[in-house]
Short mmCIF file of C-alpha atoms and ligand atoms in Angstrom, two decimals:
data_model
loop_
_atom_site.label_atom_id
_atom_site.label_comp_id
_atom_site.label_asym_id
_atom_site.label_seq_id
_atom_site.Cartn_x
_atom_site.Cartn_y
_atom_site.Cartn_z
CA UNK A 232 120.90 40.54 33.58
CA UNK A 233 119.72 40.41 37.13
CA UNK A 234 121.67 37.86 39.45
CA UNK A 235 119.93 36.01 41.86
CA UNK A 236 120.94 36.02 45.20
CA UNK A 237 120.32 32.40 46.42
CA UNK A 238 122.03 29.35 44.91
CA UNK A 239 122.30 25.89 45.12
CA UNK A 240 125.84 25.91 44.65
CA UNK A 241 128.61 28.69 44.93
CA UNK A 242 131.96 28.11 43.20
CA UNK A 243 134.78 30.50 44.23
CA UNK A 244 137.30 30.37 41.34
CA UNK A 245 136.98 30.13 37.79
CA UNK A 246 139.87 28.57 36.84
CA UNK A 247 139.93 24.93 35.02
CA UNK A 248 138.65 23.02 38.49
CA UNK A 249 135.79 25.92 39.28
CA UNK A 250 134.53 25.72 35.86
CA UNK A 251 134.39 22.36 35.28
CA UNK A 252 132.55 21.59 38.31
CA UNK A 253 130.08 23.77 37.29
CA UNK A 254 129.72 21.98 34.11
CA UNK A 255 129.93 18.55 35.80
CA UNK A 256 127.04 20.04 38.36
CA UNK A 257 124.94 20.80 35.21
CA UNK A 258 125.21 17.35 34.04
CA UNK A 259 123.81 16.22 37.13
CA UNK A 260 120.40 18.65 36.75
CA UNK A 261 121.59 21.06 39.28
CA UNK A 262 120.12 24.72 38.41
CA UNK A 263 121.10 27.43 40.30
CA UNK A 264 125.07 27.58 40.12
CA UNK A 265 127.09 30.51 40.73
CA UNK A 266 131.04 30.80 39.89
CA UNK A 267 133.04 33.81 41.42
CA UNK A 268 136.01 34.56 39.46
CA UNK A 269 138.31 37.75 40.87
CA UNK A 270 140.14 37.84 36.87
CA UNK A 271 138.70 38.44 33.55
CA UNK A 272 140.34 36.07 31.61
CA UNK A 273 142.60 38.59 30.31
CA UNK A 274 145.89 37.93 31.83
CA UNK A 275 148.51 35.54 31.01
CA UNK A 276 148.24 32.09 33.06
CA UNK A 277 150.55 29.75 33.67
CA UNK A 278 150.41 26.02 33.11
CA UNK A 279 150.00 24.65 29.59
CA UNK A 280 150.85 20.94 29.03
CA UNK A 281 148.02 18.44 29.15
CA UNK A 282 148.43 14.24 28.55
CA UNK A 283 146.55 12.58 25.41
CA UNK A 284 143.58 10.83 27.92
CA UNK A 285 142.57 14.50 29.09
CA UNK A 286 140.27 13.92 26.11
CA UNK A 287 138.35 11.22 27.99
CA UNK A 288 137.44 14.04 30.68
CA UNK A 289 136.93 16.79 28.24
CA UNK A 290 134.31 14.18 26.40
CA UNK A 291 132.71 13.49 29.91
CA UNK A 292 132.09 17.13 30.28
CA UNK A 293 130.46 17.45 26.93
CA UNK A 294 132.92 19.65 25.36
CA UNK A 295 135.63 17.75 23.38
CA UNK A 296 134.56 18.53 20.15
CA UNK A 297 134.51 22.18 20.83
CA UNK A 298 137.55 21.99 22.58
CA UNK A 299 138.95 20.23 19.19
CA UNK A 300 138.16 23.43 17.20
CA UNK A 301 140.02 25.38 19.70
CA UNK A 302 143.38 24.49 17.73
CA UNK A 303 145.80 24.47 20.50
CA UNK A 304 149.28 23.13 19.89
CA UNK A 305 149.40 19.21 19.47
CA UNK A 306 151.99 17.72 21.60
CA UNK A 307 153.77 14.66 20.73
CA UNK A 308 155.41 13.70 24.02
CA UNK A 309 158.57 14.65 25.86
CA UNK A 310 161.91 14.79 25.37
CA UNK A 311 164.27 14.67 28.30
CA UNK A 312 168.14 15.07 30.01
CA UNK A 313 167.04 13.24 33.36
CA UNK A 314 169.04 11.01 34.85
CA UNK A 315 171.96 10.93 32.12
CA UNK A 316 173.69 13.71 30.01
CA UNK A 317 171.67 12.37 26.71
CA UNK A 318 168.09 12.85 25.45
CA UNK A 319 165.79 10.22 26.15
CA UNK A 320 162.09 10.41 24.27
CA UNK A 321 158.88 9.13 25.50
CA UNK A 322 156.48 9.99 22.60
CA UNK A 323 152.95 9.77 22.30
CA UNK A 324 153.08 7.85 19.09
CA UNK A 325 151.73 4.63 20.68
CA UNK A 326 149.22 6.32 23.10
CA UNK A 327 145.78 5.00 22.62
CA UNK A 328 144.33 8.46 23.16
CA UNK A 329 146.72 9.93 20.35
CA UNK A 330 148.34 13.12 20.88
CA UNK A 331 148.65 15.70 24.22
CA UNK A 332 148.39 19.48 23.72
CA UNK A 333 150.35 22.54 24.86
CA UNK A 334 147.62 25.15 25.54
CA UNK A 335 147.28 28.79 25.66
CA UNK A 336 145.94 28.61 28.99
CA UNK A 337 144.50 32.12 29.33
CA UNK A 338 142.47 31.01 25.92
CA UNK A 339 141.55 27.52 27.73
CA UNK A 340 140.45 29.03 30.52
CA UNK A 341 138.27 31.59 29.22
CA UNK A 342 136.75 28.81 26.73
CA UNK A 343 135.88 26.75 29.72
CA UNK A 344 134.04 29.74 31.45
CA UNK A 345 132.34 30.57 28.00
CA UNK A 346 131.41 26.58 28.17
CA UNK A 347 129.47 26.97 31.42
CA UNK A 348 127.73 30.37 30.65
CA UNK A 349 126.41 28.66 27.63
CA UNK A 350 125.10 25.87 29.72
CA UNK A 351 123.24 28.08 32.07
CA UNK A 352 125.96 29.01 34.75
CA UNK A 353 126.22 32.48 36.30
CA UNK A 354 129.65 33.64 36.04
CA UNK A 355 130.46 36.90 38.11
CA UNK A 356 134.19 37.91 36.65
CA UNK A 357 135.90 40.57 37.96
CA UNK A 358 134.82 39.87 41.62
CA UNK A 359 136.35 38.48 44.50
CA UNK A 360 134.71 36.34 47.64
CA UNK A 361 136.02 38.24 50.60
CA UNK A 362 134.55 35.68 53.27
CA UNK A 363 132.02 33.41 53.58
CA UNK A 364 130.40 32.42 56.77
CA UNK A 365 127.69 29.81 57.68
CA UNK A 366 124.78 31.85 58.64
CA UNK A 367 122.43 29.09 58.99
CA UNK A 368 123.21 25.23 59.22
CA UNK A 369 121.64 24.57 55.52
CA UNK A 370 123.64 27.35 53.84
CA UNK A 371 126.46 29.97 53.31
CA UNK A 372 126.45 33.47 53.11
CA UNK A 373 129.31 34.79 50.91
CA UNK A 374 130.30 38.60 50.89
CA UNK A 375 131.51 39.78 47.44
CA UNK A 376 133.40 42.69 46.26
CA UNK A 377 133.49 44.02 42.37
CA UNK A 378 136.09 46.17 41.16
CA UNK A 379 134.02 48.86 41.68
CA UNK A 380 134.40 48.04 45.56
CA UNK A 381 130.85 47.46 45.58
CA UNK A 382 130.02 44.78 47.80
CA UNK A 383 126.64 42.29 47.98
CA UNK A 384 125.95 39.21 49.86
CA UNK A 385 124.97 35.78 48.28
CA UNK A 386 123.61 32.70 49.89
CA UNK A 387 124.35 28.95 48.36
CA UNK A 388 123.44 25.49 49.99
CA UNK A 389 126.81 24.19 49.09
CA UNK A 390 130.17 26.04 48.55
CA UNK A 391 132.95 24.70 46.42
CA UNK A 392 136.70 26.14 47.04
CA UNK A 393 138.22 26.33 43.40
CA UNK A 394 140.81 29.08 44.42
CA UNK A 395 143.95 26.87 43.20
CA UNK A 396 146.73 26.79 45.75
CA UNK A 397 145.60 29.28 47.98
CA UNK A 398 142.62 27.02 49.39
CA UNK A 399 141.62 29.92 51.36
CA UNK A 400 137.92 29.03 51.99
CA UNK A 401 138.63 25.22 52.57
CA UNK A 402 141.46 26.91 54.98
CA UNK A 403 138.94 29.21 56.79
CA UNK A 404 136.34 26.03 57.15
CA UNK A 405 139.16 24.48 59.22
CA UNK A 406 141.40 22.39 56.43
CA UNK A 407 144.81 22.40 57.03
CA UNK A 408 147.54 22.10 54.07
CA UNK A 409 150.08 19.28 54.58
CA UNK A 410 152.69 20.35 52.72
CA UNK A 411 155.57 17.87 50.84
CA UNK A 412 157.63 20.61 48.67
CA UNK A 413 157.59 24.26 47.92
CA UNK A 414 159.44 24.68 44.53
CA UNK A 415 159.77 28.45 42.94
CA UNK A 416 159.31 28.67 38.97
CA UNK A 417 160.73 31.57 37.12
CA UNK A 418 158.97 31.92 33.85
CA UNK A 419 159.56 33.72 30.74
CA UNK A 420 156.99 33.76 27.41
CA UNK A 421 158.40 34.64 24.38
CA UNK A 422 157.54 34.96 20.43
CA UNK A 423 159.63 32.76 18.23
CA UNK A 424 161.00 34.20 15.03
CA UNK A 425 158.64 34.13 12.16
CA UNK A 426 158.95 30.76 10.19
CA UNK A 427 161.17 29.28 12.67
CA UNK A 428 160.83 25.65 13.66
CA UNK A 429 160.50 24.32 17.06
CA UNK A 430 159.69 21.01 18.45
CA UNK A 431 156.30 19.62 19.37
CA UNK A 432 157.76 17.64 22.22
CA UNK A 433 158.27 19.13 25.87
CA UNK A 434 162.07 19.65 26.40
CA UNK A 435 163.35 19.08 29.94
CA UNK A 436 166.59 18.91 31.18
CA UNK A 437 167.64 18.63 34.62
CA UNK A 438 170.61 20.99 35.75
CA UNK A 439 172.67 20.96 39.44
CA UNK A 440 170.18 23.23 41.06
CA UNK A 441 167.03 22.47 39.86
CA UNK A 442 165.30 21.74 36.12
CA UNK A 443 164.46 23.58 33.25
CA UNK A 444 161.32 22.87 30.88
CA UNK A 445 160.48 24.37 27.35
CA UNK A 446 156.85 24.17 25.61
CA UNK A 447 155.65 25.48 22.18
CA UNK A 448 152.21 27.37 22.51
CA UNK A 449 149.81 28.42 20.11
CA UNK A 450 150.41 31.49 18.09
CA UNK A 451 154.57 30.88 17.78
CA UNK A 452 155.16 31.42 21.63
CA UNK A 453 157.50 29.79 23.49
CA UNK A 454 156.93 28.91 27.65
CA UNK A 455 160.55 28.46 29.40
CA UNK A 456 160.63 27.68 33.16
CA UNK A 457 163.18 26.97 35.52
CA UNK A 458 161.98 25.19 38.68
CA UNK A 459 164.35 25.47 42.14
CA UNK A 460 164.16 26.12 45.93
CA UNK A 461 163.42 29.27 47.20
CA UNK A 462 166.67 30.13 48.68
CA UNK A 463 168.67 28.69 45.19
CA UNK A 464 166.39 31.19 43.21
CA UNK A 465 167.13 34.14 45.63
CA UNK A 466 171.05 33.12 45.56
CA UNK A 467 171.59 32.67 42.12
CA UNK A 468 169.43 35.77 41.25
CA UNK A 469 167.26 33.37 38.84
CA UNK A 470 164.23 35.92 39.21
CA UNK A 471 165.91 38.62 37.61
CA UNK A 472 166.44 38.22 33.48
CA UNK A 473 169.90 38.74 33.01
CA UNK A 474 170.82 35.81 35.33
CA UNK A 475 168.27 33.59 34.11
CA UNK A 476 169.20 34.20 30.69
CA UNK A 477 173.04 33.41 31.83
CA UNK A 478 171.99 30.23 33.33
CA UNK A 479 169.51 29.14 30.20
CA UNK A 480 172.78 29.79 28.41
CA UNK A 481 174.48 27.07 30.18
CA UNK A 482 171.93 24.42 29.68
CA UNK A 483 173.16 22.00 27.36
CA UNK A 484 170.14 20.69 25.00
CA UNK A 485 167.60 23.83 26.09
CA UNK A 486 170.13 26.35 24.91
CA UNK A 487 170.96 24.55 21.70
CA UNK A 488 167.41 24.04 20.88
CA UNK A 489 166.72 27.60 21.01
CA UNK A 490 169.81 28.64 19.45
CA UNK A 491 169.01 26.45 16.53
CA UNK A 492 165.82 28.01 15.86
CA UNK A 493 167.18 31.85 16.61
CA UNK A 494 164.98 31.86 19.74
CA UNK A 495 167.74 32.69 22.12
CA UNK A 496 167.96 36.06 20.07
CA UNK A 497 164.92 37.52 21.21
CA UNK A 498 165.44 37.03 24.59
CA UNK A 499 168.82 39.18 24.77
CA UNK A 500 168.75 41.66 27.17
CA UNK A 501 170.97 43.96 24.65
CA UNK A 502 168.71 43.25 21.76
CA UNK A 503 167.53 46.36 19.85
CA UNK A 504 165.47 49.02 21.73
CA UNK A 505 162.21 48.39 19.90
CA UNK A 506 162.46 44.35 20.67
CA UNK A 507 159.90 43.59 23.23
CA UNK A 508 162.21 41.83 26.21
CA UNK A 509 160.06 39.64 27.97
CA UNK A 510 159.61 39.72 31.37
CA UNK A 511 160.39 37.02 34.49
CA UNK A 512 157.40 35.71 36.23
CA UNK A 513 158.02 33.93 39.20
CA UNK A 514 155.54 31.94 40.80
CA UNK A 515 155.25 29.10 43.68
CA UNK A 516 154.69 25.61 42.82
CA UNK A 517 153.91 24.17 45.77
CA UNK A 518 152.86 20.10 46.45
CA UNK A 519 150.54 19.53 49.37
CA UNK A 520 146.71 18.08 49.96
CA UNK A 521 144.38 19.29 52.21
CA UNK A 522 143.88 17.05 55.46
CA UNK A 523 140.28 17.46 54.62
CA UNK A 524 139.00 18.39 51.30
CA UNK A 525 135.45 18.33 52.01
CA UNK A 526 133.13 18.82 54.97
CA UNK A 527 129.55 19.72 55.99
CA UNK A 528 128.09 21.46 52.76
CA UNK A 529 131.46 22.05 51.10
CA UNK A 530 134.38 20.77 49.45
CA UNK A 531 137.59 21.66 47.48
CA UNK A 532 138.64 20.77 44.12
CA UNK A 533 141.53 21.01 41.96
CA UNK A 534 144.45 22.89 43.35
CA UNK A 535 142.81 24.01 46.37
CA UNK A 536 142.45 20.13 47.49
CA UNK A 537 145.85 19.22 46.36
CA UNK A 538 148.33 20.43 44.19
CA UNK A 539 151.10 18.74 42.14
CA UNK A 540 154.75 19.22 41.35
CA UNK A 541 154.67 20.53 37.64
CA UNK A 542 157.00 18.05 36.58
CA UNK A 543 154.05 15.98 36.51
CA UNK A 544 152.34 17.84 33.65
CA UNK A 545 148.65 16.72 35.81
CA UNK A 546 147.62 19.84 37.42
CA UNK A 547 144.72 20.55 34.87
CA UNK A 548 144.16 16.70 34.25
CA UNK A 549 143.46 16.53 38.20
CA UNK A 550 141.19 19.56 38.12
CA UNK A 551 138.94 18.30 35.38
CA UNK A 552 138.97 14.85 37.41
CA UNK A 553 138.18 16.22 40.63
CA UNK A 554 135.14 18.11 39.08
CA UNK A 555 133.47 15.27 37.73
CA UNK A 556 134.09 13.67 40.74
CA UNK A 557 132.98 16.59 42.97
CA UNK A 558 129.73 17.07 40.59
CA UNK A 559 128.20 13.36 41.35
CA UNK A 560 129.32 13.88 45.38
CA UNK A 561 127.40 17.26 45.43
CA UNK A 562 124.49 16.29 43.76
CA UNK A 563 123.97 13.28 46.17
CA UNK A 564 124.67 15.89 49.13
CA UNK A 565 121.75 17.96 47.84
CA UNK A 566 119.46 14.80 47.67
CA UNK A 567 120.17 13.89 51.24
CA UNK A 568 122.97 11.83 50.96
CA UNK A 569 126.60 12.66 52.33
CA UNK A 570 128.07 8.97 51.40
CA UNK A 571 129.69 10.70 47.99
CA UNK A 572 131.40 13.37 49.79
CA UNK A 573 133.07 10.84 51.95
CA UNK A 574 133.95 8.65 48.63
CA UNK A 575 135.35 11.98 47.39
CA UNK A 576 137.44 12.53 50.45
CA UNK A 577 139.12 9.25 49.91
CA UNK A 578 139.77 9.52 46.10
CA UNK A 579 141.63 12.77 46.71
CA UNK A 580 143.52 10.88 49.36
CA UNK A 581 144.67 8.17 47.72
CA UNK A 582 145.42 9.81 44.30
CA UNK A 583 147.64 12.04 46.36
CA UNK A 584 149.87 8.54 47.43
CA UNK A 585 149.86 7.90 44.09
CA UNK A 586 151.30 10.81 43.10
CA UNK A 587 153.72 10.79 45.57
CA UNK A 588 155.06 7.08 44.41
CA UNK A 589 155.86 8.69 40.74
CA UNK A 590 157.02 11.93 41.90
CA UNK A 591 159.82 10.29 44.22
CA UNK A 592 160.37 7.69 41.48
CA UNK A 593 160.98 10.56 39.02
CA UNK A 594 163.43 12.46 41.50
CA UNK A 595 165.18 9.19 42.50
CA UNK A 596 166.27 8.64 38.84
CA UNK A 597 168.23 11.76 38.75
CA UNK A 598 171.56 10.79 40.61
CA UNK A 599 174.43 12.75 39.02
CA UNK A 600 174.52 15.59 41.60
CA UNK A 601 174.84 13.73 44.87
CA UNK A 602 176.03 16.92 46.79
CA UNK A 603 173.31 19.20 45.15
CA UNK A 604 170.98 20.63 48.02
CA UNK A 605 168.43 20.72 45.58
CA UNK A 606 168.82 16.80 44.53
CA UNK A 607 169.29 16.00 47.97
CA UNK A 608 166.22 17.61 49.61
CA UNK A 609 164.10 15.97 46.92
CA UNK A 610 165.47 12.61 47.52
CA UNK A 611 165.90 12.56 51.16
CA UNK A 612 162.11 12.66 51.04
CA UNK A 613 161.15 10.01 48.85
CA UNK A 614 160.60 7.33 51.31
CA UNK A 615 157.67 10.18 52.65
CA UNK A 616 154.39 8.15 53.17
CA UNK A 617 151.74 9.40 54.81
CA UNK A 618 153.62 9.45 58.40
CA UNK A 619 156.26 11.80 57.03
CA UNK A 620 153.81 13.78 55.34
CA UNK A 621 152.21 14.70 58.30
CA UNK A 622 155.55 15.58 59.71
CA UNK A 623 155.56 18.36 57.37
CA UNK A 624 152.36 19.68 58.04
CA UNK A 625 152.11 23.45 57.76
CA UNK A 626 148.84 25.66 58.36
C1 LIG B 766 155.16 26.79 36.75
C2 LIG B 766 154.07 25.71 36.62
C3 LIG B 766 154.03 24.69 35.63
C4 LIG B 766 152.73 24.02 35.64
N1 LIG B 766 152.75 23.59 34.23
C5 LIG B 766 151.38 22.73 34.19
C6 LIG B 766 151.27 21.97 32.95
O1 LIG B 766 152.21 21.66 32.04
N2 LIG B 766 150.33 20.85 32.85
C7 LIG B 766 149.33 20.94 33.89
O2 LIG B 766 148.38 20.38 33.58
N3 LIG B 766 149.60 21.69 34.87
C8 LIG B 766 150.38 22.71 35.20
N4 LIG B 766 150.52 23.39 36.28
C9 LIG B 766 149.69 23.32 37.21
C10 LIG B 766 148.42 23.94 36.97
O3 LIG B 766 148.28 25.38 35.94
C11 LIG B 766 147.12 24.01 37.84
O4 LIG B 766 147.16 22.85 38.46
C12 LIG B 766 145.83 24.22 37.19
O5 LIG B 766 146.00 25.88 37.19
C13 LIG B 766 144.42 24.03 38.76
O6 LIG B 766 143.38 24.72 38.26
P1 LIG B 766 142.28 25.36 39.09
O7 LIG B 766 141.07 25.72 38.70
O8 LIG B 766 142.44 24.39 40.42
O9 LIG B 766 143.19 26.55 39.90
P2 LIG B 766 144.00 28.05 39.29
O10 LIG B 766 143.88 27.88 38.26
O11 LIG B 766 145.08 28.38 39.84
O12 LIG B 766 142.12 28.76 39.53
C14 LIG B 766 141.92 29.36 40.59
C15 LIG B 766 140.83 30.70 40.22
O13 LIG B 766 140.61 31.42 41.45
C16 LIG B 766 140.40 32.62 41.52
N5 LIG B 766 140.51 33.00 42.63
C17 LIG B 766 141.24 32.58 43.69
N6 LIG B 766 140.71 33.51 45.08
C18 LIG B 766 139.86 33.72 44.57
C19 LIG B 766 138.61 34.82 45.20
N7 LIG B 766 138.84 34.92 46.84
N8 LIG B 766 137.64 35.26 44.61
C20 LIG B 766 137.50 35.12 43.27
N9 LIG B 766 137.85 34.20 42.40
C21 LIG B 766 138.93 33.88 43.56
C22 LIG B 766 141.76 32.83 40.53
O14 LIG B 766 141.69 33.98 39.93
C23 LIG B 766 141.91 31.74 39.68
O15 LIG B 766 141.29 32.18 38.46
C24 LIG B 766 151.62 24.41 36.53
C25 LIG B 766 151.78 25.39 37.62
C26 LIG B 766 153.24 25.72 38.02
C27 LIG B 766 152.95 26.78 38.66
#
């Protein structure tokens, strides 16, 4: 296929936010859309739980029926030891939208990309946007580099930063990140033994140094994650399998659940030489928003505009929500009305305020370890409103 070099909209990043924005723009009648994605939808992606009402957004994007055919793992809610030693249940039984899902994230991202292409979006995989410049008051020029190191330039009337928490291009256009928190997560994915049973609830457990969760994924896989402060992860060595496993075994509920289905055996470093020992993946999970998520001819969506603590399980929902709002704002901008961008900007800011209230409420609930630096830091920031948020501002 011969690619064009001039687009109405160029979207940098083909994750959930980038692909859903492309779908939303197609619905708005925008024809020439390019999505540039540095990966190829081949590697493991992190972040799997989506709430039941995500179906409304998938429906609005016109992809709900196809999504349901993908057979991701159903999720019936969560079960947590949080604020107390005993387990509390928050199931979706009475939820009007039914169940949520635990996604195979690699497959979900690839699905969104496929749907965008089927609707006529051009998708360039294995290609990085190296930089973008405003070469003309009405357009941007993007420098692309493929895996073969070949470069080419394209122009676009509107630019969308969907690069995830990097938010590289919004920042190059002058936006600043206002940080609230910077968690680190250490994650292992592993196979459940054949025929074993694992709950369809997300299991969450607070511990003195942070919190753990486990979620059953499609194909009998489990994602097990610990979240803590960067300094605690370093001091405890939680980024190394032997320490991660030792701390996991000390959890009260999660270790029991894993032992009950013999899953903990497959994690054992001393298991048979043939056994595939999972690796620990370490990633940052910051909470922030940009001080400015739109500008003249551009906007940021998904994690590039604002990132939430993974405890919220809202990242993908938020990416799809942003995309629908962004689609409308960009379409009106291209028709000469920039009022949609202003509205988008204030929606992103007010949604972050709501998130802050919920997050603070959640961290306040856990009062079992008043001397723990992890909980102290999360709780001393609970009164954090806009003014204090700015005090944490960083580039
Ligand atoms: C440990 C952890 C657990 C989480 N759990 C959940 C959960 O249970 N539920 C949930 O909803 N969310 C969860 N999240 C958050 C969720 O994963 C993110 O919110 C979501 O991926 C955001 O989507 P996005 O499209 O904005 O960004 P991303 O998914 O990060 O996509 C950005 C894309 O941009 C591409 N890219 C970046 N720079 C360039 C460039 N220069 N050129 C071309 N391409 C580029 C990247 O390759 C990537 O594919 C979790 C996050 C973490 C860290």
